[in-house]
Amino acid sequence: MDHSSKRTVLLALLSVLLISGSQGGNILGVFPSLSPSHLIVQLAMANVLAENGHNVTVITALKPPVTYKNITVVQVPMSEEDHKQTSAIFAQFASQDNSNIFMTMYRSMGQMKFMMDKMRDVMKDQRVKDLYENKDNKFDLVMLGYFLNSYQLGIAHKFKAPVVIAASMPPMEIFNNVVGNPSASSFVPAMNMAVEKGQIMTFVQRVQNFLTNVATEVFFGFLENYNANTYKEVYGDDPNMPAFEELGKNVSLTFFSSHAISEGPIRPNVPAVIEVGGIQIKDKPNPLPKQLAEFLSNADNSAILLSLGSNVKSSHLKSDTNNKIFHVLSKLKQRIIWKWEDLDNTPGKSDNILYSKWLPQDDILAHPNITLFITHAGKGGITEAQYHGKPMLALPIFGDQHSNALKMVKDGFGLSLSLLTLEEQPFEESLTELLENPQYSEKVKTFSALYRDRPMSARQTVLYWSEYVMRHHGAPHLQSPLKQMNFIASHNLDVVALLVIVVIVFIYISKLTITAIIRKLKGKPESIDKIKKH
Ligand SMILES: *[C@@H]1O[C@H](CO)[C@@H](O)[C@H](O)[C@H]1NC(C)=O
Ligand SMILES: *[C@@H]1O[C@H](CO)[C@@H](O)[C@H](O)[C@H]1NC(C)=O
Ligand SMILES: *[C@@H]1O[C@H](CO)[C@@H](O)[C@H](O)[C@H]1NC(C)=O
Ligand SMILES: *[C@@H]1O[C@H](CO)[C@@H](O)[C@H](O)[C@H]1NC(C)=O
């Protein structure tokens, strides 16, 4: 058999497997995150299941940004007041320098508490409780969008259903407890450490990395304390619920929004780590809305997409910054699509600029005439641009965006500027460099080829492993023994301590013996007691 026919047979086998596996389960997605970018990734995972004949119900706080035909949405909407506060939080992030992860963590305690309070309110809402108080509801699988909400694993116990986690990030150390990954801080850089792929950290970097991991651990430890209390508050009235500490042990597997082979870091992952990076990207782009399609098809000198994401609205930025951006972009010969919410209040009109409130970002980036993406460096946007092989100019704002941008620049896919201190001249120079030097485009296209080359697509992977967990009733055989072990045992600290004691005792006894022998040889017999006094 030649290579391609082998591949065909394999694919055919695979699809038989996939089809025969779909018995149509009842699946509950619990996605109360206030971050639209997290929600998009989580819904994309759930949607794969809905499209393949499963009955999918999802709990959300936000209105899903896209309508999914086969998904029943139980939305617990936030009040107008809460929406304003969420918006204010993101605006505050946008106006401060968040490049220092420790300062950001410290300053964001209040904001995190607000978001965690809102997620708690969702879980306490009667619409959500109805799902498990109504005994006719049966779920075969619970998928939990996981970030700052570990107590929500409790809902799976209400249904006696296996639970999988949908994570919109890579398998970082903070997930070790639920997946059972070994700690790897000597060679896996934390998210704020920009270490080039394949490079070993220097001693200083390892010290930094170690301390970062410890600080993160302490920070998330605080948050777990909150989660433990919330667990009592939400489920405390039910004596059949397991202890809070036990919750993580029953997670069957975790879907991560990453692809280590192409993106790095190369690290040990247990089998319960399932990487589905790019899950939100369609295998085939949808046709663009007419206005956008026309704008791009007439782009004689190619086109640029500018979007600062779904959290930060353009109005959050200083108008001065917007004017500078406009002034530079309006002089370019390229066409620009600019994501802008308030169409009555734009920074200015120009023939080469099209403002639009809502943009099908993935479909636009797939368009061959787009040659540059100006982005806030959210994980989602970077992933899409990398998938479609488009160079980037990053203008990071908060959270993981600075490290995403740094990594992207190190990978050679583009450049990064501080949005807070943006000036016209460096902005213009960066654009010229990116539009005229082909090296960025070449590097990102090479990456794109690696990123797409997988035995199963991200969508097939989510489907296969979700059905696997249902077929094997939670697949307890997947569990890493590390999840059952405490810190001392998992690091063999007790064994090391024992060996150290044995060695010390051995050295001590040897010393006594040798001294005794020497004394004897010198012909001065002495009692053991006297030897001790020396
Ligand atoms: C909805 O589910 C049906 C039946 O399982 C399936 O045939 C259809 O393709 C799904 N539609 C979408 C848009 O996912
Ligand atoms: C689908 O799930 C919902 C729960 O949200 C349930 O009410 C409904 O009966 C289920 N449909 C089928 C066909 O099982
Ligand atoms: C975990 O799941 C298994 C079966 O999947 C069940 O027997 C066990 O009680 C669960 N553990 C907890 C702590 O709920
Ligand atoms: C890209 O732009 C060129 C030049 O305007 C045009 O001929 C071509 O049709 C465009 N491509 C698409 C897919 O619209």
Coordinates of C-alpha atoms and ligand atoms in Angstrom, one line a residue:
M1 CA 0.0 0.0 0.0
D2 CA 1.3 3.4 -0.8
H3 CA 1.2 6.2 1.7
S4 CA -1.9 7.9 0.6
S5 CA -4.0 4.8 0.4
K6 CA -2.9 3.7 3.8
R7 CA -4.1 7.1 5.0
T8 CA -7.4 6.6 3.3
V9 CA -7.9 3.2 5.0
L10 CA -7.0 4.7 8.3
L11 CA -9.4 7.5 7.9
A12 CA -12.2 5.2 6.9
L13 CA -11.5 3.0 9.9
L14 CA -11.5 6.1 12.1
S15 CA -14.8 7.4 10.8
V16 CA -16.4 3.9 11.3
L17 CA -15.1 4.0 14.9
L18 CA -16.4 7.6 15.4
I19 CA -19.8 6.8 13.9
S20 CA -20.3 3.6 15.7
G21 CA -19.3 5.3 19.0
S22 CA -22.0 8.0 18.7
Q23 CA -25.0 6.6 20.6
G24 CA -26.2 10.1 21.3
G25 CA -25.4 10.9 24.9
N26 CA -26.9 13.6 27.1
I27 CA -24.1 16.1 27.7
L28 CA -24.0 19.1 30.0
G29 CA -21.6 21.9 29.4
V30 CA -20.9 24.2 32.4
F31 CA -19.4 27.4 31.0
P32 CA -20.2 30.3 33.3
S33 CA -17.0 32.2 32.5
L34 CA -17.2 36.0 32.1
S35 CA -14.5 36.0 29.5
P36 CA -15.9 35.7 25.9
S37 CA -12.6 34.3 24.7
H38 CA -12.8 31.4 27.1
L39 CA -16.5 30.8 26.3
I40 CA -15.8 30.7 22.6
V41 CA -13.2 27.8 23.0
Q42 CA -15.5 25.9 25.4
L43 CA -18.5 26.2 23.2
A44 CA -16.5 25.1 20.2
M45 CA -15.7 21.9 22.1
A46 CA -19.4 21.3 23.1
N47 CA -20.5 22.1 19.6
V48 CA -18.5 19.3 18.1
L49 CA -20.5 16.9 20.2
A50 CA -23.8 18.6 19.3
E51 CA -23.0 18.3 15.6
N52 CA -22.4 14.6 16.0
G53 CA -25.7 13.6 17.3
H54 CA -25.3 14.2 21.1
N55 CA -28.0 16.1 23.1
V56 CA -26.0 19.1 24.4
T57 CA -27.2 21.5 27.1
V58 CA -24.9 24.3 28.3
I59 CA -25.0 26.7 31.2
T60 CA -23.6 30.2 30.6
A61 CA -23.5 33.6 32.1
L62 CA -22.8 35.4 28.9
K63 CA -24.9 35.2 25.8
P64 CA -23.1 32.8 23.4
P65 CA -21.4 35.0 20.8
V66 CA -22.6 32.6 18.1
T67 CA -25.9 30.7 17.9
Y68 CA -25.4 27.0 17.8
K69 CA -28.3 25.1 16.2
N70 CA -28.2 21.9 18.3
I71 CA -27.3 23.3 21.7
T72 CA -29.8 24.1 24.4
V73 CA -28.5 27.2 26.3
V74 CA -29.5 27.8 29.9
Q75 CA -28.3 31.3 30.3
V76 CA -28.2 33.0 33.7
P77 CA -27.8 36.5 32.5
M78 CA -25.9 39.1 34.5
S79 CA -27.6 42.4 35.5
E80 CA -26.9 45.6 33.6
E81 CA -24.9 46.7 36.6
D82 CA -22.7 43.6 36.5
H83 CA -22.1 44.1 32.8
K84 CA -21.0 47.6 33.5
Q85 CA -18.7 46.4 36.2
T86 CA -17.2 43.7 34.0
S87 CA -16.6 46.2 31.3
A88 CA -15.0 48.6 33.9
I89 CA -12.6 45.8 35.0
F90 CA -11.4 45.2 31.5
A91 CA -11.1 48.9 30.9
Q92 CA -8.9 49.2 34.1
F93 CA -6.7 46.3 32.8
A94 CA -6.4 48.2 29.5
S95 CA -5.2 51.3 31.2
Q96 CA -2.4 49.8 33.4
D97 CA 0.9 48.2 32.8
N98 CA 0.3 44.4 33.3
S99 CA 3.7 43.1 32.1
N100 CA 4.7 42.2 35.7
I101 CA 2.8 39.0 36.5
F102 CA 3.3 39.4 40.3
M103 CA 1.9 43.0 40.3
T104 CA -0.9 42.0 38.1
M105 CA -1.9 39.1 40.3
Y106 CA -1.7 41.3 43.4
R107 CA -3.8 44.1 41.8
S108 CA -6.3 41.8 40.3
M109 CA -7.5 40.1 43.5
G110 CA -10.5 42.3 43.7
Q111 CA -11.5 41.8 40.1
M112 CA -11.0 38.1 40.3
K113 CA -13.3 38.0 43.4
F114 CA -16.0 39.8 41.4
M115 CA -15.8 37.3 38.6
M116 CA -15.8 34.4 41.0
D117 CA -18.8 35.8 42.8
K118 CA -20.7 36.1 39.5
M119 CA -19.9 32.5 38.6
R120 CA -21.1 31.4 42.1
D121 CA -24.4 33.3 41.5
V122 CA -24.9 31.3 38.3
M123 CA -24.5 28.0 40.1
K124 CA -26.9 29.1 42.9
D125 CA -29.5 30.1 40.3
Q126 CA -32.7 28.1 40.3
R127 CA -32.5 27.5 36.6
V128 CA -29.3 25.6 37.2
K129 CA -30.5 23.8 40.3
D130 CA -33.6 22.7 38.3
L131 CA -31.3 20.7 36.1
Y132 CA -30.3 18.4 39.0
E133 CA -33.4 18.8 41.2
N134 CA -35.5 17.4 38.4
K135 CA -34.9 13.7 38.7
D136 CA -35.9 13.1 35.0
N137 CA -32.7 14.8 33.8
K138 CA -29.9 12.4 33.2
F139 CA -26.5 13.4 31.9
D140 CA -23.9 10.9 30.6
L141 CA -21.1 13.5 30.6
V142 CA -20.4 16.8 32.2
M143 CA -17.9 19.2 30.5
L144 CA -16.7 21.9 32.8
G145 CA -15.1 25.2 31.5
Y146 CA -12.4 25.3 34.1
F147 CA -10.8 28.5 35.5
L148 CA -11.1 29.7 39.1
N149 CA -14.2 27.5 39.6
S150 CA -13.0 24.1 40.8
Y151 CA -16.0 23.7 43.2
Q152 CA -18.2 23.5 40.1
L153 CA -16.9 20.0 39.6
G154 CA -19.6 19.3 42.2
I155 CA -22.4 19.4 39.7
A156 CA -21.1 16.2 38.0
H157 CA -21.7 14.4 41.3
K158 CA -25.3 15.6 41.3
F159 CA -25.7 13.7 38.1
K160 CA -23.4 10.8 39.0
A161 CA -21.8 11.6 35.6
P162 CA -18.2 11.4 34.5
V163 CA -16.6 14.9 34.1
V164 CA -14.1 16.2 31.6
I165 CA -12.5 19.7 31.7
A166 CA -12.5 22.2 28.9
A167 CA -9.5 24.4 29.4
S168 CA -8.8 27.4 27.2
M169 CA -5.1 27.3 27.9
P170 CA -2.1 24.9 27.8
P171 CA -1.4 22.3 30.5
M172 CA 0.2 24.7 33.0
E173 CA 1.4 23.8 36.5
I174 CA -1.9 25.0 38.0
F175 CA -3.6 22.0 36.3
N176 CA -1.3 19.4 37.8
N177 CA -3.8 18.7 40.6
V178 CA -6.6 17.7 38.2
V179 CA -4.7 16.0 35.5
G180 CA -1.9 14.4 37.6
N181 CA 1.0 15.8 35.5
P182 CA 4.4 15.8 37.2
S183 CA 5.8 19.1 38.2
A184 CA 8.3 20.2 35.6
S185 CA 9.5 23.7 36.6
S186 CA 13.2 23.0 35.8
F187 CA 12.5 22.8 32.1
V188 CA 8.9 24.0 31.4
P189 CA 8.9 27.8 31.4
A190 CA 5.9 29.4 33.2
M191 CA 3.6 31.5 31.1
N192 CA 5.3 34.8 31.7
M193 CA 8.8 33.4 30.9
A194 CA 9.7 34.0 27.3
V195 CA 12.2 31.2 26.6
E196 CA 12.8 30.3 23.0
K197 CA 11.5 26.9 21.9
G198 CA 14.0 24.1 22.5
Q199 CA 16.2 26.3 24.6
I200 CA 17.3 25.3 28.1
M201 CA 16.6 27.9 30.9
T202 CA 19.7 29.5 32.4
F203 CA 20.3 29.2 36.1
V204 CA 18.9 32.6 36.7
Q205 CA 15.8 31.8 34.6
R206 CA 15.3 28.6 36.5
V207 CA 15.4 30.5 39.8
Q208 CA 12.8 33.0 38.3
N209 CA 10.7 30.1 37.0
F210 CA 10.8 28.3 40.3
L211 CA 9.8 31.4 42.2
T212 CA 7.0 32.2 39.7
N213 CA 5.6 28.7 40.1
V214 CA 5.7 29.0 43.9
A215 CA 4.0 32.4 43.8
T216 CA 1.4 31.2 41.4
E217 CA 0.8 28.2 43.6
V218 CA 0.3 30.4 46.7
F219 CA -2.0 32.8 44.7
F220 CA -4.1 30.0 43.4
G221 CA -4.0 28.4 46.9
F222 CA -5.8 31.5 48.2
L223 CA -8.4 31.2 45.4
E224 CA -8.9 27.5 46.3
N225 CA -9.7 28.6 49.8
Y226 CA -12.5 30.8 48.3
N227 CA -13.6 27.8 46.1
A228 CA -13.8 25.5 49.2
N229 CA -16.1 28.0 50.9
T230 CA -18.2 28.5 47.8
Y231 CA -18.5 24.7 47.5
K232 CA -20.0 24.6 51.0
E233 CA -22.3 27.5 50.1
V234 CA -23.6 26.0 46.9
Y235 CA -23.7 22.2 47.7
G236 CA -23.3 22.2 51.5
D237 CA -26.9 21.2 52.1
D238 CA -26.4 17.8 50.5
P239 CA -24.7 15.2 52.7
N240 CA -24.0 12.9 49.7
M241 CA -21.5 15.3 48.2
P242 CA -17.9 14.3 48.4
A243 CA -15.3 16.4 50.3
F244 CA -14.0 19.4 48.3
E245 CA -10.5 18.0 48.2
E246 CA -11.8 14.9 46.5
L247 CA -13.4 16.7 43.6
G248 CA -10.3 16.9 41.4
K249 CA -9.7 13.2 41.7
N250 CA -12.7 12.3 39.5
V251 CA -11.8 14.3 36.5
S252 CA -11.6 11.8 33.6
L253 CA -9.5 14.0 31.3
T254 CA -8.8 17.5 30.3
F255 CA -9.0 19.1 26.9
F256 CA -6.4 21.8 26.5
S257 CA -6.4 24.5 24.0
S258 CA -2.8 23.9 22.9
H259 CA -0.6 21.8 20.6
A260 CA 2.8 21.2 22.2
I261 CA 4.4 19.5 19.2
S262 CA 4.3 22.7 17.2
E263 CA 3.9 25.4 19.9
G264 CA 6.0 24.0 22.7
P265 CA 6.9 23.6 25.4
I266 CA 7.8 20.0 25.1
R267 CA 6.9 18.5 28.4
P268 CA 5.7 15.2 30.0
N269 CA 2.0 14.9 29.8
V270 CA -0.1 12.1 31.3
P271 CA -2.6 10.4 29.0
A272 CA -5.5 12.4 30.5
V273 CA -4.0 15.5 28.8
I274 CA -5.7 15.8 25.5
E275 CA -4.5 18.7 23.4
V276 CA -7.1 20.3 21.0
G277 CA -5.5 23.6 20.2
G278 CA -7.3 25.5 17.4
I279 CA -10.6 23.8 18.2
Q280 CA -12.4 27.1 17.6
I281 CA -11.1 27.2 14.1
K282 CA -13.3 25.9 11.4
D283 CA -11.9 23.2 9.1
K284 CA -13.3 25.2 6.2
P285 CA -14.0 29.0 6.6
N286 CA -17.5 30.2 6.1
P287 CA -18.2 32.7 3.3
L288 CA -17.7 36.3 4.5
P289 CA -20.6 38.7 4.7
K290 CA -21.0 40.5 1.3
Q291 CA -19.5 43.9 2.4
L292 CA -16.4 42.3 3.8
A293 CA -15.9 40.0 0.9
E294 CA -16.2 42.9 -1.6
F295 CA -13.8 45.0 0.5
L296 CA -11.2 42.3 0.5
S297 CA -11.6 41.2 -3.1
N298 CA -10.8 44.7 -4.3
A299 CA -7.7 45.0 -2.0
D300 CA -5.1 45.5 -4.7
N301 CA -2.4 46.0 -2.2
S302 CA -3.5 43.3 0.3
A303 CA -5.3 44.0 3.6
I304 CA -4.9 44.3 7.3
L305 CA -7.2 43.1 10.1
L306 CA -7.1 45.2 13.3
S307 CA -9.0 43.8 16.3
L308 CA -8.2 44.3 20.0
G309 CA -10.4 41.4 21.0
S310 CA -13.8 41.0 22.6
N311 CA -13.0 42.0 26.2
V312 CA -11.6 45.5 25.6
K313 CA -13.8 47.8 23.6
S314 CA -12.1 50.4 21.4
S315 CA -13.7 53.1 23.5
H316 CA -11.7 51.8 26.5
L317 CA -8.5 53.1 24.9
K318 CA -7.4 56.7 25.2
S319 CA -8.8 58.5 22.2
D320 CA -5.4 59.9 21.6
T321 CA -4.1 56.3 21.0
N322 CA -7.0 55.7 18.6
N323 CA -6.2 58.9 16.7
K324 CA -2.5 57.9 16.3
I325 CA -3.5 54.5 15.1
F326 CA -5.9 56.0 12.6
H327 CA -3.4 58.6 11.4
V328 CA -0.9 55.9 10.5
L329 CA -3.3 53.4 9.0
S330 CA -5.1 56.0 6.8
K331 CA -1.8 56.7 5.1
L332 CA -1.2 53.1 4.1
K333 CA -1.9 51.7 0.6
Q334 CA -3.3 48.6 2.2
R335 CA -7.0 48.2 3.1
I336 CA -7.8 47.9 6.8
I337 CA -10.7 46.2 8.5
W338 CA -11.0 47.7 12.0
K339 CA -13.1 46.1 14.7
W340 CA -14.9 49.2 16.2
E341 CA -18.0 49.1 18.4
D342 CA -19.3 52.6 18.3
L343 CA -19.8 53.3 14.6
D344 CA -21.2 56.9 15.3
N345 CA -17.9 57.8 16.9
T346 CA -15.0 56.6 14.8
P347 CA -11.5 58.1 14.9
G348 CA -12.0 59.3 11.3
K349 CA -13.1 58.4 7.9
S350 CA -10.7 57.0 5.2
D351 CA -11.3 55.1 1.9
N352 CA -9.0 52.3 2.9
I353 CA -10.6 51.7 6.4
L354 CA -13.7 49.7 7.0
Y355 CA -15.1 49.8 10.6
S356 CA -17.2 47.0 11.8
K357 CA -18.7 46.1 15.1
W358 CA -18.7 42.4 14.8
L359 CA -16.2 40.4 12.7
P360 CA -15.9 36.8 11.8
Q361 CA -12.2 36.9 12.8
D362 CA -11.4 33.4 11.8
D363 CA -13.0 33.6 8.4
I364 CA -11.3 37.0 7.7
L365 CA -7.9 35.7 8.7
A366 CA -8.4 32.7 6.4
H367 CA -8.8 35.1 3.4
P368 CA -5.8 35.1 1.1
N369 CA -5.7 38.9 0.7
I370 CA -5.1 39.5 4.5
T371 CA -1.4 39.9 5.0
L372 CA -1.2 41.3 8.5
F373 CA -3.1 41.0 11.7
I374 CA -2.9 43.8 14.4
T375 CA -4.0 42.1 17.6
H376 CA -4.2 42.4 21.4
A377 CA -2.4 39.1 21.5
G378 CA -5.2 37.1 23.0
K379 CA -4.5 33.3 22.8
G380 CA -7.5 32.8 20.5
G381 CA -6.5 35.5 17.9
I382 CA -2.9 34.4 17.9
T383 CA -3.9 30.8 17.4
E384 CA -6.1 31.7 14.4
A385 CA -3.4 33.8 12.8
Q386 CA -0.9 31.1 13.3
Y387 CA -3.3 28.5 11.9
H388 CA -3.8 30.6 8.8
G389 CA -0.1 31.6 8.5
K390 CA -0.6 35.4 9.0
P391 CA 2.1 37.6 10.5
M392 CA 1.1 39.8 13.4
L393 CA 1.7 43.1 15.1
A394 CA 0.8 42.6 18.8
L395 CA -0.5 45.4 21.0
P396 CA -0.9 43.4 24.3
I397 CA -3.1 44.8 27.1
F398 CA -3.4 42.4 30.1
G399 CA -3.4 38.9 31.4
D400 CA -1.5 36.4 29.4
Q401 CA -1.3 38.8 26.4
H402 CA 2.1 40.1 27.2
S403 CA 3.6 36.7 27.3
N404 CA 1.6 35.6 24.2
A405 CA 3.1 38.6 22.4
L406 CA 6.6 37.9 23.6
K407 CA 6.4 34.3 22.6
M408 CA 5.0 35.2 19.2
V409 CA 7.9 37.7 18.6
K410 CA 10.4 35.1 19.7
D411 CA 8.9 32.6 17.3
G412 CA 9.5 35.2 14.6
F413 CA 5.9 35.6 13.5
G414 CA 5.8 39.4 14.0
L415 CA 6.5 42.3 16.3
S416 CA 5.0 43.8 19.5
L417 CA 4.5 47.3 20.7
S418 CA 3.1 48.6 24.0
L419 CA -0.4 49.9 23.4
L420 CA -0.2 52.2 26.5
T421 CA 2.7 54.1 25.1
L422 CA 2.0 53.8 21.4
E423 CA 3.6 56.5 19.3
E424 CA 3.0 57.1 15.6
Q425 CA 6.6 56.6 14.4
P426 CA 7.4 53.2 15.9
F427 CA 3.9 52.0 14.9
E428 CA 4.5 53.1 11.3
E429 CA 8.0 51.6 11.2
S430 CA 6.8 48.3 12.6
L431 CA 4.0 48.1 10.0
T432 CA 6.5 48.8 7.2
E433 CA 8.9 46.2 8.4
L434 CA 6.1 43.6 8.7
L435 CA 4.6 44.4 5.3
E436 CA 7.9 44.5 3.4
N437 CA 10.1 41.9 5.0
P438 CA 8.9 38.4 4.0
Q439 CA 10.7 36.6 6.8
Y440 CA 7.7 36.9 9.2
S441 CA 5.3 35.5 6.8
E442 CA 7.6 32.6 5.9
K443 CA 8.2 31.6 9.5
V444 CA 4.5 31.7 10.4
K445 CA 3.6 29.7 7.3
T446 CA 6.1 27.0 8.3
F447 CA 4.5 26.9 11.7
S448 CA 1.0 26.7 10.2
A449 CA 2.0 23.5 8.3
L450 CA 3.3 21.9 11.5
Y451 CA 0.2 23.0 13.5
R452 CA -2.2 21.4 11.1
D453 CA -0.3 18.1 10.7
R454 CA -2.0 15.9 13.2
P455 CA -3.3 12.3 13.3
M456 CA -6.8 13.6 14.1
S457 CA -8.1 17.1 13.8
A458 CA -8.9 19.0 17.0
R459 CA -12.6 18.4 16.3
Q460 CA -12.2 14.7 15.8
T461 CA -10.1 14.5 19.0
V462 CA -12.7 16.1 21.1
L463 CA -15.4 13.8 19.7
Y464 CA -13.3 10.6 20.1
W465 CA -12.2 11.3 23.7
S466 CA -15.6 12.5 24.9
E467 CA -17.2 9.4 23.6
Y468 CA -14.3 7.3 25.0
V469 CA -15.1 8.6 28.5
M470 CA -18.8 7.8 28.1
R471 CA -18.1 4.4 26.6
H472 CA -15.8 3.5 29.5
H473 CA -17.9 5.0 32.3
G474 CA -15.5 7.8 33.3
A475 CA -12.4 5.8 32.2
P476 CA -10.9 5.5 35.7
H477 CA -7.9 3.6 34.2
L478 CA -6.7 6.9 32.7
Q479 CA -6.0 8.4 36.1
S480 CA -2.5 9.3 37.0
P481 CA -1.5 7.9 40.4
L482 CA 0.0 11.3 41.2
K483 CA -3.5 12.6 41.9
Q484 CA -3.8 10.4 44.9
M485 CA -0.4 11.5 46.4
N486 CA 0.5 14.3 48.6
F487 CA 3.4 16.7 48.0
I488 CA 5.9 14.8 50.2
A489 CA 5.2 11.4 48.7
S490 CA 5.0 12.7 45.1
H491 CA 8.4 14.3 45.4
N492 CA 9.8 11.3 47.2
L493 CA 10.8 13.7 50.0
D494 CA 10.2 11.0 52.6
V495 CA 12.4 8.5 50.8
V496 CA 15.2 11.1 50.5
A497 CA 14.8 11.9 54.2
L498 CA 15.1 8.2 55.1
L499 CA 18.2 7.8 52.9
V500 CA 19.8 10.9 54.4
I501 CA 19.2 9.5 57.9
V502 CA 20.6 6.1 56.9
V503 CA 23.7 7.7 55.5
I504 CA 24.2 9.9 58.6
V505 CA 23.8 6.9 60.9
F506 CA 26.2 4.9 58.7
I507 CA 28.8 7.6 58.8
Y508 CA 28.4 8.0 62.5
I509 CA 28.7 4.3 63.2
S510 CA 31.7 4.0 60.9
K511 CA 33.4 6.8 62.7
L512 CA 32.9 5.1 66.0
T513 CA 34.1 1.8 64.7
I514 CA 37.2 3.2 63.0
T515 CA 38.1 5.2 66.0
A516 CA 37.8 2.1 68.2
I517 CA 39.9 0.1 65.8
I518 CA 42.6 2.8 65.7
R519 CA 42.7 3.0 69.5
K520 CA 42.9 -0.8 69.7
L521 CA 45.8 -0.8 67.2
K522 CA 47.6 1.9 69.2
G523 CA 47.3 -0.5 72.1
K524 CA 45.2 1.9 74.3
P525 CA 42.0 0.0 75.0
E526 CA 39.2 2.5 75.8
S527 CA 35.6 2.0 76.5
I528 CA 33.0 3.2 74.0
D529 CA 31.9 5.9 76.5
K530 CA 35.3 7.5 76.4
I531 CA 35.4 7.5 72.6
K532 CA 32.2 9.4 72.5
K533 CA 33.7 12.2 74.6
H534 CA 36.3 12.9 71.9
Ligands
LIG1 C1 -28.0 18.8 14.5 O1 -28.2 17.5 14.8 C2 -28.7 16.7 13.8 C3 -29.1 15.3 14.3 O2 -28.1 14.8 15.2 C4 -27.6 16.6 12.7 O3 -28.0 15.8 11.6 C5 -27.3 18.0 12.2 O4 -26.3 18.0 11.3 C6 -27.0 18.9 13.4 N1 -26.9 20.3 12.9 C7 -25.9 21.1 13.2 C8 -26.0 22.5 12.6 O5 -25.0 20.8 14.0
LIG2 C1 -31.9 16.6 25.9 O1 -31.5 17.2 27.1 C2 -32.5 17.9 27.8 C3 -31.9 18.4 29.1 O2 -31.4 19.7 28.9 C4 -33.7 17.0 28.1 O3 -34.7 17.8 28.7 C5 -34.2 16.4 26.9 O4 -35.2 15.4 27.2 C6 -33.1 15.7 26.2 N1 -33.5 15.1 24.9 C7 -33.4 13.8 24.6 C8 -33.9 13.4 23.3 O5 -32.8 13.0 25.4
LIG3 C1 -15.4 8.9 41.2 O1 -16.1 8.2 40.2 C2 -16.2 6.8 40.5 C3 -16.8 6.1 39.3 O2 -16.6 6.8 38.1 C4 -17.1 6.6 41.7 O3 -17.1 5.3 42.1 C5 -16.5 7.4 42.9 O4 -17.3 7.4 44.0 C6 -16.2 8.9 42.5 N1 -15.5 9.5 43.5 C7 -15.9 10.6 44.1 C8 -15.0 11.2 45.1 O5 -17.0 11.1 43.9
LIG4 C1 -7.5 39.5 -3.7 O1 -7.2 40.7 -4.3 C2 -7.0 40.6 -5.7 C3 -6.6 42.0 -6.2 O2 -7.6 42.9 -5.9 C4 -8.2 40.1 -6.4 O3 -7.9 39.9 -7.8 C5 -8.6 38.7 -5.8 O4 -9.8 38.2 -6.4 C6 -8.7 38.8 -4.3 N1 -8.9 37.5 -3.8 C7 -10.1 37.1 -3.2 C8 -10.1 35.7 -2.8 O5 -11.0 37.8 -3.0

